[in-house]
Structures are given as structure tokens and as C-alpha cells.
mmCIF file of C-alpha atoms and ligand atoms in Angstrom:
data_model
loop_
_atom_site.group_PDB
_atom_site.id
_atom_site.type_symbol
_atom_site.label_atom_id
_atom_site.label_comp_id
_atom_site.label_asym_id
_atom_site.label_seq_id
_atom_site.Cartn_x
_atom_site.Cartn_y
_atom_site.Cartn_z
ATOM 1 C CA MET A 83 -80.001 -226.067 -132.867
ATOM 2 C CA ARG A 84 -83.580 -225.181 -132.691
ATOM 3 C CA VAL A 85 -85.374 -224.042 -129.555
ATOM 4 C CA LEU A 86 -88.852 -222.870 -129.259
ATOM 5 C CA ILE A 87 -89.629 -221.497 -126.372
ATOM 6 C CA LEU A 88 -93.503 -220.758 -125.008
ATOM 7 C CA GLY A 89 -93.393 -218.126 -123.158
ATOM 8 C CA GLY A 90 -95.351 -214.571 -121.922
ATOM 9 C CA THR A 91 -93.427 -213.850 -118.652
ATOM 10 C CA ALA A 92 -90.174 -212.441 -117.219
ATOM 11 C CA GLU A 93 -88.593 -215.357 -117.277
ATOM 12 C CA ALA A 94 -89.762 -216.499 -121.173
ATOM 13 C CA ARG A 95 -87.859 -213.112 -122.365
ATOM 14 C CA ALA A 96 -84.967 -213.630 -119.794
ATOM 15 C CA LEU A 97 -84.454 -217.474 -121.475
ATOM 16 C CA ALA A 98 -84.443 -215.899 -125.058
ATOM 17 C CA ALA A 99 -82.022 -212.877 -123.687
ATOM 18 C CA ALA A 100 -79.921 -215.329 -122.696
ATOM 19 C CA LEU A 101 -79.858 -217.497 -125.718
ATOM 20 C CA ASP A 102 -79.533 -214.589 -128.161
ATOM 21 C CA GLY A 103 -76.762 -214.290 -129.614
ATOM 22 C CA ASP A 104 -75.560 -217.965 -129.619
ATOM 23 C CA PRO A 105 -74.610 -218.611 -132.973
ATOM 24 C CA ARG A 106 -75.025 -222.245 -131.763
ATOM 25 C CA VAL A 107 -79.543 -222.010 -130.951
ATOM 26 C CA ARG A 108 -81.652 -220.992 -133.059
ATOM 27 C CA VAL A 109 -84.108 -219.280 -130.509
ATOM 28 C CA VAL A 110 -88.260 -218.617 -131.362
ATOM 29 C CA SER A 111 -90.104 -217.388 -128.090
ATOM 30 C CA SER A 112 -93.838 -217.745 -128.788
ATOM 31 C CA LEU A 113 -96.766 -216.017 -127.058
ATOM 32 C CA ALA A 114 -100.557 -216.815 -126.822
ATOM 33 C CA GLY A 115 -101.561 -213.320 -128.485
ATOM 34 C CA ARG A 116 -103.785 -212.824 -126.054
ATOM 35 C CA VAL A 117 -102.475 -209.394 -124.300
ATOM 36 C CA THR A 118 -102.916 -206.331 -126.937
ATOM 37 C CA ASN A 119 -99.570 -204.762 -127.055
ATOM 38 C CA PRO A 120 -97.251 -207.495 -124.533
ATOM 39 C CA ARG A 121 -93.665 -207.274 -123.534
ATOM 40 C CA LEU A 122 -91.642 -208.761 -126.667
ATOM 41 C CA PRO A 123 -88.778 -211.236 -125.960
ATOM 42 C CA VAL A 124 -85.505 -210.363 -128.116
ATOM 43 C CA GLY A 125 -85.131 -212.201 -131.598
ATOM 44 C CA GLU A 126 -87.772 -214.171 -133.340
ATOM 45 C CA VAL A 127 -91.575 -214.373 -131.838
ATOM 46 C CA ARG A 128 -94.524 -216.016 -133.482
ATOM 47 C CA GLU A 129 -97.859 -215.424 -132.085
ATOM 48 C CA GLY A 130 -101.280 -217.485 -131.436
ATOM 49 C CA GLY A 131 -102.657 -220.673 -130.477
ATOM 50 C CA PHE A 132 -101.183 -223.733 -132.375
ATOM 51 C CA GLY A 133 -104.040 -225.973 -132.379
ATOM 52 C CA GLY A 134 -103.761 -228.289 -129.133
ATOM 53 C CA PRO A 135 -100.992 -230.865 -128.526
ATOM 54 C CA GLU A 136 -101.380 -232.229 -132.276
ATOM 55 C CA GLY A 137 -101.077 -229.118 -133.573
ATOM 56 C CA LEU A 138 -98.177 -227.676 -131.071
ATOM 57 C CA ALA A 139 -96.400 -231.481 -132.687
ATOM 58 C CA ALA A 140 -96.723 -230.901 -136.250
ATOM 59 C CA TRP A 141 -95.061 -227.188 -135.861
ATOM 60 C CA LEU A 142 -92.257 -229.105 -133.688
ATOM 61 C CA THR A 143 -91.915 -231.053 -136.839
ATOM 62 C CA GLY A 144 -92.507 -229.357 -139.511
ATOM 63 C CA HIS A 145 -90.110 -226.185 -137.911
ATOM 64 C CA GLY A 146 -87.333 -228.703 -137.083
ATOM 65 C CA ILE A 147 -87.392 -228.144 -133.457
ATOM 66 C CA ASP A 148 -84.682 -230.066 -131.228
ATOM 67 C CA ALA A 149 -85.649 -228.563 -128.084
ATOM 68 C CA LEU A 150 -88.663 -227.143 -126.548
ATOM 69 C CA VAL A 151 -89.072 -224.778 -123.134
ATOM 70 C CA ASP A 152 -92.528 -224.451 -121.632
ATOM 71 C CA ALA A 153 -91.249 -221.145 -119.375
ATOM 72 C CA THR A 154 -95.512 -219.834 -119.668
ATOM 73 C CA HIS A 155 -97.231 -218.734 -116.324
ATOM 74 C CA PRO A 156 -97.631 -221.698 -114.007
ATOM 75 C CA PHE A 157 -100.837 -220.924 -114.066
ATOM 76 C CA ALA A 158 -101.067 -221.479 -118.388
ATOM 77 C CA ARG A 159 -102.626 -224.851 -116.998
ATOM 78 C CA ARG A 160 -103.142 -225.987 -120.577
ATOM 79 C CA MET A 161 -100.461 -225.190 -122.514
ATOM 80 C CA THR A 162 -97.753 -227.048 -120.796
ATOM 81 C CA ALA A 163 -100.631 -229.865 -120.989
ATOM 82 C CA SER A 164 -100.368 -229.430 -124.663
ATOM 83 C CA ALA A 165 -96.282 -229.102 -124.142
ATOM 84 C CA ALA A 166 -95.847 -232.356 -122.502
ATOM 85 C CA GLU A 167 -98.551 -233.757 -124.809
ATOM 86 C CA ALA A 168 -96.348 -232.170 -127.814
ATOM 87 C CA ALA A 169 -93.137 -233.318 -126.837
ATOM 88 C CA ALA A 170 -94.212 -236.838 -125.736
ATOM 89 C CA ALA A 171 -95.337 -237.278 -129.499
ATOM 90 C CA THR A 172 -92.581 -236.015 -130.843
ATOM 91 C CA GLY A 173 -89.586 -236.914 -129.049
ATOM 92 C CA VAL A 174 -88.791 -233.353 -128.458
ATOM 93 C CA PRO A 175 -87.041 -233.307 -125.335
ATOM 94 C CA LEU A 176 -88.999 -231.078 -122.559
ATOM 95 C CA LEU A 177 -87.720 -228.141 -120.110
ATOM 96 C CA VAL A 178 -90.345 -226.714 -117.927
ATOM 97 C CA LEU A 179 -89.189 -223.624 -116.131
ATOM 98 C CA ARG A 180 -91.039 -222.260 -113.407
ATOM 99 C CA ARG A 181 -90.103 -219.931 -111.259
ATOM 100 C CA PRO A 182 -90.299 -220.507 -107.647
ATOM 101 C CA GLY A 183 -94.106 -219.755 -105.456
ATOM 102 C CA TRP A 184 -93.946 -217.014 -102.788
ATOM 103 C CA ARG A 185 -93.612 -218.043 -99.046
ATOM 104 C CA GLU A 186 -95.227 -216.725 -96.231
ATOM 105 C CA GLU A 187 -93.169 -214.503 -93.886
ATOM 106 C CA ALA A 188 -93.473 -214.010 -90.807
ATOM 107 C CA GLY A 189 -96.153 -211.422 -89.968
ATOM 108 C CA ASP A 190 -98.070 -212.880 -93.138
ATOM 109 C CA SER A 191 -102.316 -213.815 -93.004
ATOM 110 C CA TRP A 192 -102.166 -216.833 -96.178
ATOM 111 C CA HIS A 193 -104.937 -218.533 -96.562
ATOM 112 C CA TRP A 194 -104.410 -221.755 -99.132
ATOM 113 C CA VAL A 195 -107.275 -222.824 -101.501
ATOM 114 C CA GLU A 196 -106.603 -224.614 -104.149
ATOM 115 C CA SER A 197 -108.803 -222.896 -106.767
ATOM 116 C CA LEU A 198 -110.282 -219.346 -107.310
ATOM 117 C CA PRO A 199 -113.607 -220.881 -107.437
ATOM 118 C CA ALA A 200 -112.014 -222.321 -103.531
ATOM 119 C CA ALA A 201 -111.078 -218.205 -103.417
ATOM 120 C CA ALA A 202 -114.660 -216.962 -103.961
ATOM 121 C CA THR A 203 -116.414 -218.900 -101.660
ATOM 122 C CA LEU A 204 -113.899 -218.120 -98.781
ATOM 123 C CA LEU A 205 -113.669 -214.232 -99.585
ATOM 124 C CA PRO A 206 -117.036 -213.324 -97.739
ATOM 125 C CA SER A 207 -115.522 -214.761 -94.113
ATOM 126 C CA LEU A 208 -112.676 -212.716 -94.188
ATOM 127 C CA GLY A 209 -113.434 -209.204 -95.823
ATOM 128 C CA ARG A 210 -115.615 -206.887 -98.311
ATOM 129 C CA ARG A 211 -113.869 -204.412 -99.912
ATOM 130 C CA VAL A 212 -111.571 -207.251 -102.040
ATOM 131 C CA PHE A 213 -108.140 -206.110 -104.228
ATOM 132 C CA LEU A 214 -108.623 -208.834 -107.166
ATOM 133 C CA THR A 215 -105.593 -209.891 -108.272
ATOM 134 C CA THR A 216 -106.512 -213.150 -110.100
ATOM 135 C CA GLY A 217 -106.146 -211.586 -114.098
ATOM 136 C CA ARG A 218 -109.646 -210.342 -116.290
ATOM 137 C CA ARG A 219 -110.687 -213.862 -117.590
ATOM 138 C CA SER A 220 -111.531 -214.652 -113.477
ATOM 139 C CA LEU A 221 -113.939 -212.023 -112.724
ATOM 140 C CA PRO A 222 -117.138 -213.821 -113.742
ATOM 141 C CA VAL A 223 -116.232 -216.571 -110.718
ATOM 142 C CA PHE A 224 -116.293 -213.727 -108.628
ATOM 143 C CA ALA A 225 -118.685 -211.165 -109.429
ATOM 144 C CA PRO A 226 -121.464 -212.639 -108.797
ATOM 145 C CA HIS A 227 -120.764 -212.181 -104.668
ATOM 146 C CA PRO A 228 -123.404 -208.720 -104.564
ATOM 147 C CA GLU A 229 -121.981 -208.058 -100.794
ATOM 148 C CA LEU A 230 -118.205 -207.771 -101.693
ATOM 149 C CA TRP A 231 -116.902 -204.497 -103.673
ATOM 150 C CA PHE A 232 -114.093 -205.003 -105.811
ATOM 151 C CA LEU A 233 -111.017 -203.463 -106.846
ATOM 152 C CA ALA A 234 -110.100 -205.471 -110.393
ATOM 153 C CA ARG A 235 -106.592 -205.157 -111.742
ATOM 154 C CA SER A 236 -105.252 -206.493 -115.124
ATOM 155 C CA VAL A 237 -104.091 -205.422 -117.840
ATOM 156 C CA ASP A 238 -105.896 -205.265 -120.490
ATOM 157 C CA PRO A 239 -109.571 -204.677 -120.000
ATOM 158 C CA PRO A 240 -112.029 -207.080 -118.470
ATOM 159 C CA GLU A 241 -114.348 -208.568 -121.433
ATOM 160 C CA PRO A 242 -118.114 -206.405 -120.690
ATOM 161 C CA PRO A 243 -119.980 -206.239 -119.048
ATOM 162 C CA ILE A 244 -117.831 -205.279 -115.787
ATOM 163 C CA PRO A 245 -120.630 -206.637 -113.152
ATOM 164 C CA ALA A 246 -121.681 -203.892 -110.281
ATOM 165 C CA GLY A 247 -119.633 -203.096 -107.589
ATOM 166 C CA VAL A 248 -116.481 -203.862 -109.892
ATOM 167 C CA GLU A 249 -114.272 -201.025 -110.492
ATOM 168 C CA VAL A 250 -111.709 -202.091 -112.990
ATOM 169 C CA LEU A 251 -108.023 -200.798 -112.659
ATOM 170 C CA LEU A 252 -105.675 -200.988 -115.427
ATOM 171 C CA ALA A 253 -101.618 -201.298 -114.968
ATOM 172 C CA ARG A 254 -98.868 -203.742 -115.075
ATOM 173 C CA GLY A 255 -96.562 -204.237 -112.939
ATOM 174 C CA PRO A 256 -94.203 -204.164 -111.653
ATOM 175 C CA TYR A 257 -95.156 -203.011 -108.160
ATOM 176 C CA THR A 258 -93.722 -201.097 -105.272
ATOM 177 C CA VAL A 259 -94.910 -201.526 -101.774
ATOM 178 C CA GLU A 260 -95.903 -197.673 -101.838
ATOM 179 C CA GLY A 261 -97.929 -197.538 -104.899
ATOM 180 C CA GLU A 262 -99.736 -200.884 -103.356
ATOM 181 C CA ARG A 263 -99.703 -199.563 -99.738
ATOM 182 C CA ALA A 264 -101.415 -196.157 -101.181
ATOM 183 C CA LEU A 265 -103.746 -198.378 -102.870
ATOM 184 C CA ILE A 266 -105.130 -200.789 -100.950
ATOM 185 C CA GLY A 267 -105.518 -197.284 -98.254
ATOM 186 C CA GLU A 268 -107.219 -195.475 -100.857
ATOM 187 C CA HIS A 269 -109.862 -197.508 -101.276
ATOM 188 C CA ARG A 270 -109.851 -199.558 -97.642
ATOM 189 C CA LEU A 271 -109.189 -202.868 -99.400
ATOM 190 C CA ASP A 272 -109.042 -204.982 -96.730
ATOM 191 C CA VAL A 273 -108.568 -208.961 -98.223
ATOM 192 C CA LEU A 274 -106.499 -209.913 -101.360
ATOM 193 C CA VAL A 275 -106.907 -212.627 -103.142
ATOM 194 C CA THR A 276 -103.526 -213.813 -105.699
ATOM 195 C CA LYS A 277 -102.572 -216.565 -107.375
ATOM 196 C CA ASP A 278 -98.940 -217.996 -106.133
ATOM 197 C CA SER A 279 -97.449 -216.497 -109.736
ATOM 198 C CA GLY A 280 -94.030 -216.473 -107.485
ATOM 199 C CA GLY A 281 -91.340 -214.094 -109.681
ATOM 200 C CA SER A 282 -90.670 -210.238 -108.301
ATOM 201 C CA MET A 283 -92.544 -208.351 -110.338
ATOM 202 C CA THR A 284 -95.834 -209.008 -108.172
ATOM 203 C CA THR A 285 -94.450 -209.000 -104.568
ATOM 204 C CA ALA A 286 -94.759 -205.308 -103.969
ATOM 205 C CA LYS A 287 -98.714 -206.454 -103.293
ATOM 206 C CA LEU A 288 -98.131 -208.885 -100.572
ATOM 207 C CA VAL A 289 -95.406 -206.560 -98.489
ATOM 208 C CA ALA A 290 -97.784 -204.420 -98.581
ATOM 209 C CA ALA A 291 -100.571 -206.539 -96.926
ATOM 210 C CA ARG A 292 -98.284 -207.823 -94.900
ATOM 211 C CA GLU A 293 -97.913 -205.165 -93.121
ATOM 212 C CA LEU A 294 -100.893 -203.021 -93.530
ATOM 213 C CA GLY A 295 -102.368 -206.277 -91.673
ATOM 214 C CA VAL A 296 -104.802 -207.513 -95.046
ATOM 215 C CA PRO A 297 -105.497 -211.134 -95.156
ATOM 216 C CA VAL A 298 -104.356 -212.826 -98.532
ATOM 217 C CA VAL A 299 -106.259 -215.560 -100.647
ATOM 218 C CA MET A 300 -103.631 -216.797 -102.193
ATOM 219 C CA VAL A 301 -104.766 -219.653 -104.785
ATOM 220 C CA ARG A 302 -102.345 -222.774 -104.620
ATOM 221 C CA ARG A 303 -100.519 -223.764 -108.167
ATOM 222 C CA PRO A 304 -101.462 -226.694 -110.782
ATOM 223 C CA PRO A 305 -98.525 -229.308 -110.365
ATOM 224 C CA PRO A 306 -97.055 -229.267 -113.605
ATOM 225 C CA PRO A 307 -97.638 -233.004 -115.244
ATOM 226 C CA ALA A 308 -96.063 -236.069 -114.298
ATOM 227 C CA GLY A 309 -93.036 -237.185 -115.224
ATOM 228 C CA VAL A 310 -91.418 -233.492 -116.861
ATOM 229 C CA ARG A 311 -88.297 -232.060 -116.344
ATOM 230 C CA LEU A 312 -88.220 -229.105 -114.221
ATOM 231 C CA ALA A 313 -86.212 -225.809 -114.080
ATOM 232 C CA ASP A 314 -86.979 -223.502 -111.441
ATOM 233 C CA SER A 315 -84.621 -220.729 -112.979
ATOM 234 C CA VAL A 316 -83.373 -218.912 -115.722
ATOM 235 C CA GLU A 317 -79.800 -219.449 -115.743
ATOM 236 C CA ALA A 318 -80.307 -224.088 -115.280
ATOM 237 C CA ALA A 319 -82.174 -223.647 -118.393
ATOM 238 C CA VAL A 320 -79.462 -222.039 -120.186
ATOM 239 C CA GLU A 321 -77.518 -224.892 -118.793
ATOM 240 C CA TRP A 322 -80.369 -227.359 -120.158
ATOM 241 C CA VAL A 323 -79.853 -226.101 -123.718
ATOM 242 C CA HIS A 324 -76.528 -225.946 -124.293
ATOM 243 C CA PRO A 325 -74.630 -227.304 -121.030
ATOM 244 C CA GLY A 326 -71.021 -226.505 -120.416
HETATM 245 P P1 NAP B 189 -103.826 -221.504 -121.118
HETATM 246 O O1 NAP B 189 -105.133 -221.253 -120.721
HETATM 247 O O2 NAP B 189 -102.381 -222.811 -120.730
HETATM 248 O O3 NAP B 189 -103.314 -221.424 -122.833
HETATM 249 C C1 NAP B 189 -104.861 -221.520 -123.455
HETATM 250 C C2 NAP B 189 -104.375 -221.912 -124.340
HETATM 251 O O4 NAP B 189 -103.691 -220.087 -125.175
HETATM 252 C C3 NAP B 189 -103.488 -223.232 -125.167
HETATM 253 O O5 NAP B 189 -104.557 -223.891 -125.272
HETATM 254 C C4 NAP B 189 -102.810 -222.043 -126.404
HETATM 255 O O6 NAP B 189 -103.934 -222.868 -127.743
HETATM 256 C C5 NAP B 189 -102.679 -220.819 -126.325
HETATM 257 N N1 NAP B 189 -101.636 -220.946 -125.467
HETATM 258 C C6 NAP B 189 -100.962 -219.986 -124.012
HETATM 259 N N2 NAP B 189 -99.768 -219.835 -124.277
HETATM 260 C C7 NAP B 189 -99.153 -219.543 -125.567
HETATM 261 C C8 NAP B 189 -98.439 -219.945 -125.630
HETATM 262 N N3 NAP B 189 -97.194 -219.176 -125.287
HETATM 263 N N4 NAP B 189 -97.823 -219.357 -126.994
HETATM 264 C C9 NAP B 189 -98.591 -219.696 -127.880
HETATM 265 N N5 NAP B 189 -99.904 -220.382 -127.665
HETATM 266 C C10 NAP B 189 -100.206 -220.659 -126.643
HETATM 267 O O7 NAP B 189 -102.455 -220.251 -120.749
HETATM 268 P P2 NAP B 189 -103.545 -219.137 -120.458
HETATM 269 O O8 NAP B 189 -103.785 -218.895 -119.041
HETATM 270 O O9 NAP B 189 -104.465 -218.205 -121.478
HETATM 271 O O10 NAP B 189 -102.302 -217.848 -120.811
HETATM 272 C C11 NAP B 189 -101.876 -217.047 -121.933
HETATM 273 C C12 NAP B 189 -100.433 -216.574 -122.042
HETATM 274 O O11 NAP B 189 -100.425 -215.844 -121.382
HETATM 275 C C13 NAP B 189 -99.331 -217.400 -121.892
HETATM 276 O O12 NAP B 189 -98.195 -216.981 -122.197
HETATM 277 C C14 NAP B 189 -99.055 -217.286 -120.402
HETATM 278 O O13 NAP B 189 -97.518 -217.290 -119.785
HETATM 279 C C15 NAP B 189 -99.341 -215.927 -120.480
HETATM 280 N N6 NAP B 189 -99.500 -215.381 -118.893
HETATM 281 C C16 NAP B 189 -100.822 -216.170 -117.857
HETATM 282 C C17 NAP B 189 -101.133 -215.738 -116.766
HETATM 283 C C18 NAP B 189 -102.234 -216.632 -115.826
HETATM 284 O O14 NAP B 189 -102.409 -215.997 -114.818
HETATM 285 N N7 NAP B 189 -102.548 -217.858 -116.160
HETATM 286 C C19 NAP B 189 -100.830 -214.577 -116.380
HETATM 287 C C20 NAP B 189 -99.226 -214.036 -116.830
HETATM 288 C C21 NAP B 189 -98.557 -214.249 -118.113
HETATM 289 P P3 NAP B 189 -103.591 -223.644 -129.213
HETATM 290 O O15 NAP B 189 -104.165 -224.743 -127.572
HETATM 291 O O16 NAP B 189 -104.231 -223.538 -129.506
HETATM 292 O O17 NAP B 189 -101.978 -224.283 -129.114
#
């Protein structure tokens, strides 16, 4: 059977690795092609958009795909919607693999918001020196606040021009609690903004924020499309692809 994994996450790579070598399954992983030097999954990889739901539907049919796993990032809203639409149009079974979101613990001071603009609106009431970890493309949402200073961390550089009051830090997780604590101290950061991405690769900043009493603005995940089948672990996705 041929399986297409929509990827760009650690879970997508783990799923490709778990299915690799199984003679009953042929896996193709798909990446958006945005990151300059992406971490590649094992096995066959294709890159670039499909051209919306219609393009993906044509791709699924043209490549004889028997099962589709959407293992994209929980905030990759367009790709997830496109996968649901293409699966419905073609009849290809779809599983949405989403790692669980983060949970607040004792000592945390999290402020949940529905969107990036809502996070930007809330920020001035919480701090002045912002640790911004919501991705390079989110910078224009935040930068119009002249009273705030930002340390914006991203894998690839944001599009220039970089607004005044923004320092860009290029880095890729996983991060350590010690490193995050040092970063917060060195830059005197007094508020953190993050999406509820979940997973273990980037939790260190949340631990450091808890320890240092730094408030966190947490952007809530978009809900998955109605009616899709969900799995919250790679093991469950392997089981779905190949029961037993
Ligand atoms: P998005 O806004 O949902 O997707 C925008 C467009 O990019 C999609 O409509 C699709 O183009 C193309 N695309 C996205 N993921 C793709 C994939 N795996 N394979 C082929 N085409 C893909 O997604 P995004 O938020 O830009 O994320 C892009 C990629 O980065 C995803 O693979 C995601 O898993 C990864 N990622 C995202 C985040 C985040 O915070 N959003 C964080 C870490 C990793 P067409 O419509 O032309 O098919």
C-alpha cells in the first residue's frame, strides 16, 4: 500500500521511520519546501505545495495513494483543511496525527489567546521585553508595537526589513532549560509568546519561564476539521496504517 505523509514535524519523521522497511508499505513524505535546510525523513521525499485541495486530490489519484496521514504542525491550518477536502473528494482514508497540546502546571502563568493578533494586543499589559517564538512569518503582527522590544527566534531569517526593536535569533530546537534560562536572563525578557505546538522539542522555554516567573502568552490551536479521524501518537498512526 502507498502512504502519503504530510510532514514538517518530528512526528512525521518518526512515522516515516517506523514504517520504513516494512515491505507491505511504500511511504512518501511531503514537505512544504519553506525551510532552507529541512530535517529530512527517511525514505522517499517530495517537496512543495500541491496547488490547493484540487491539486492534492489529483496528486493522490495520480500516485495511487491508498492512505493519507496529515502529520503537519498543529498550526498548519491550510494544509490540514486541504488534506480533509482532498480526502473527502477522492475517498482516500485520512488520519490526522496531532501531538497533544501543552498543559499548564503549578507555578505557570499562562494567558490563553485565540490568535496571534490577540497575543499582540495582550502583550503590553504583561511585559516590555518579549521572547517571541511564534515563527518568522508572525513578526509583522507584533512589530507595530513601539513600546515593546522583541527577541524573535526562528529557524530561518524573517523577510527583511526587520522592524526596529526586533533582534532576530536564528536557532532550531531542541533547546535546554539551562539555555532558555540564560537567554531570558541575558536579554532581560519579561514575557514569552508561543503557539501551543505541544511536543518535547520546545518545552524548555516553558520550564524556564515557570522557574523565572515569566508570564506566557499561549496561542490556542485551531481545531481540526470536523469529522476527521485523529491520532495523538506515532504508535497510533502506525496501527492505523497497518493494523496488527
Ligand atoms: P499552511 O499555512 O497550512 O500551508 C500553506 C501551504 O503550504 C499549503 O496550502 C500547501 O500548499 C503548502 N504546504 C504546507 N505543508 C505542506 C506539506 N507538508 N507538503 C506540501 N505542501 C505543504 O502551513 P504552514 O504553517 O506554512 O507550514 C508549512 C510546513 O511547515 C508544514 O509542513 C508544517 O508541518 C511545518 N511547520 C509549521 C509550523 C507552524 O507553526 N505553522 C511549525 C513547524 C513546522 P498547497 O495549497 O499548494 O498544497
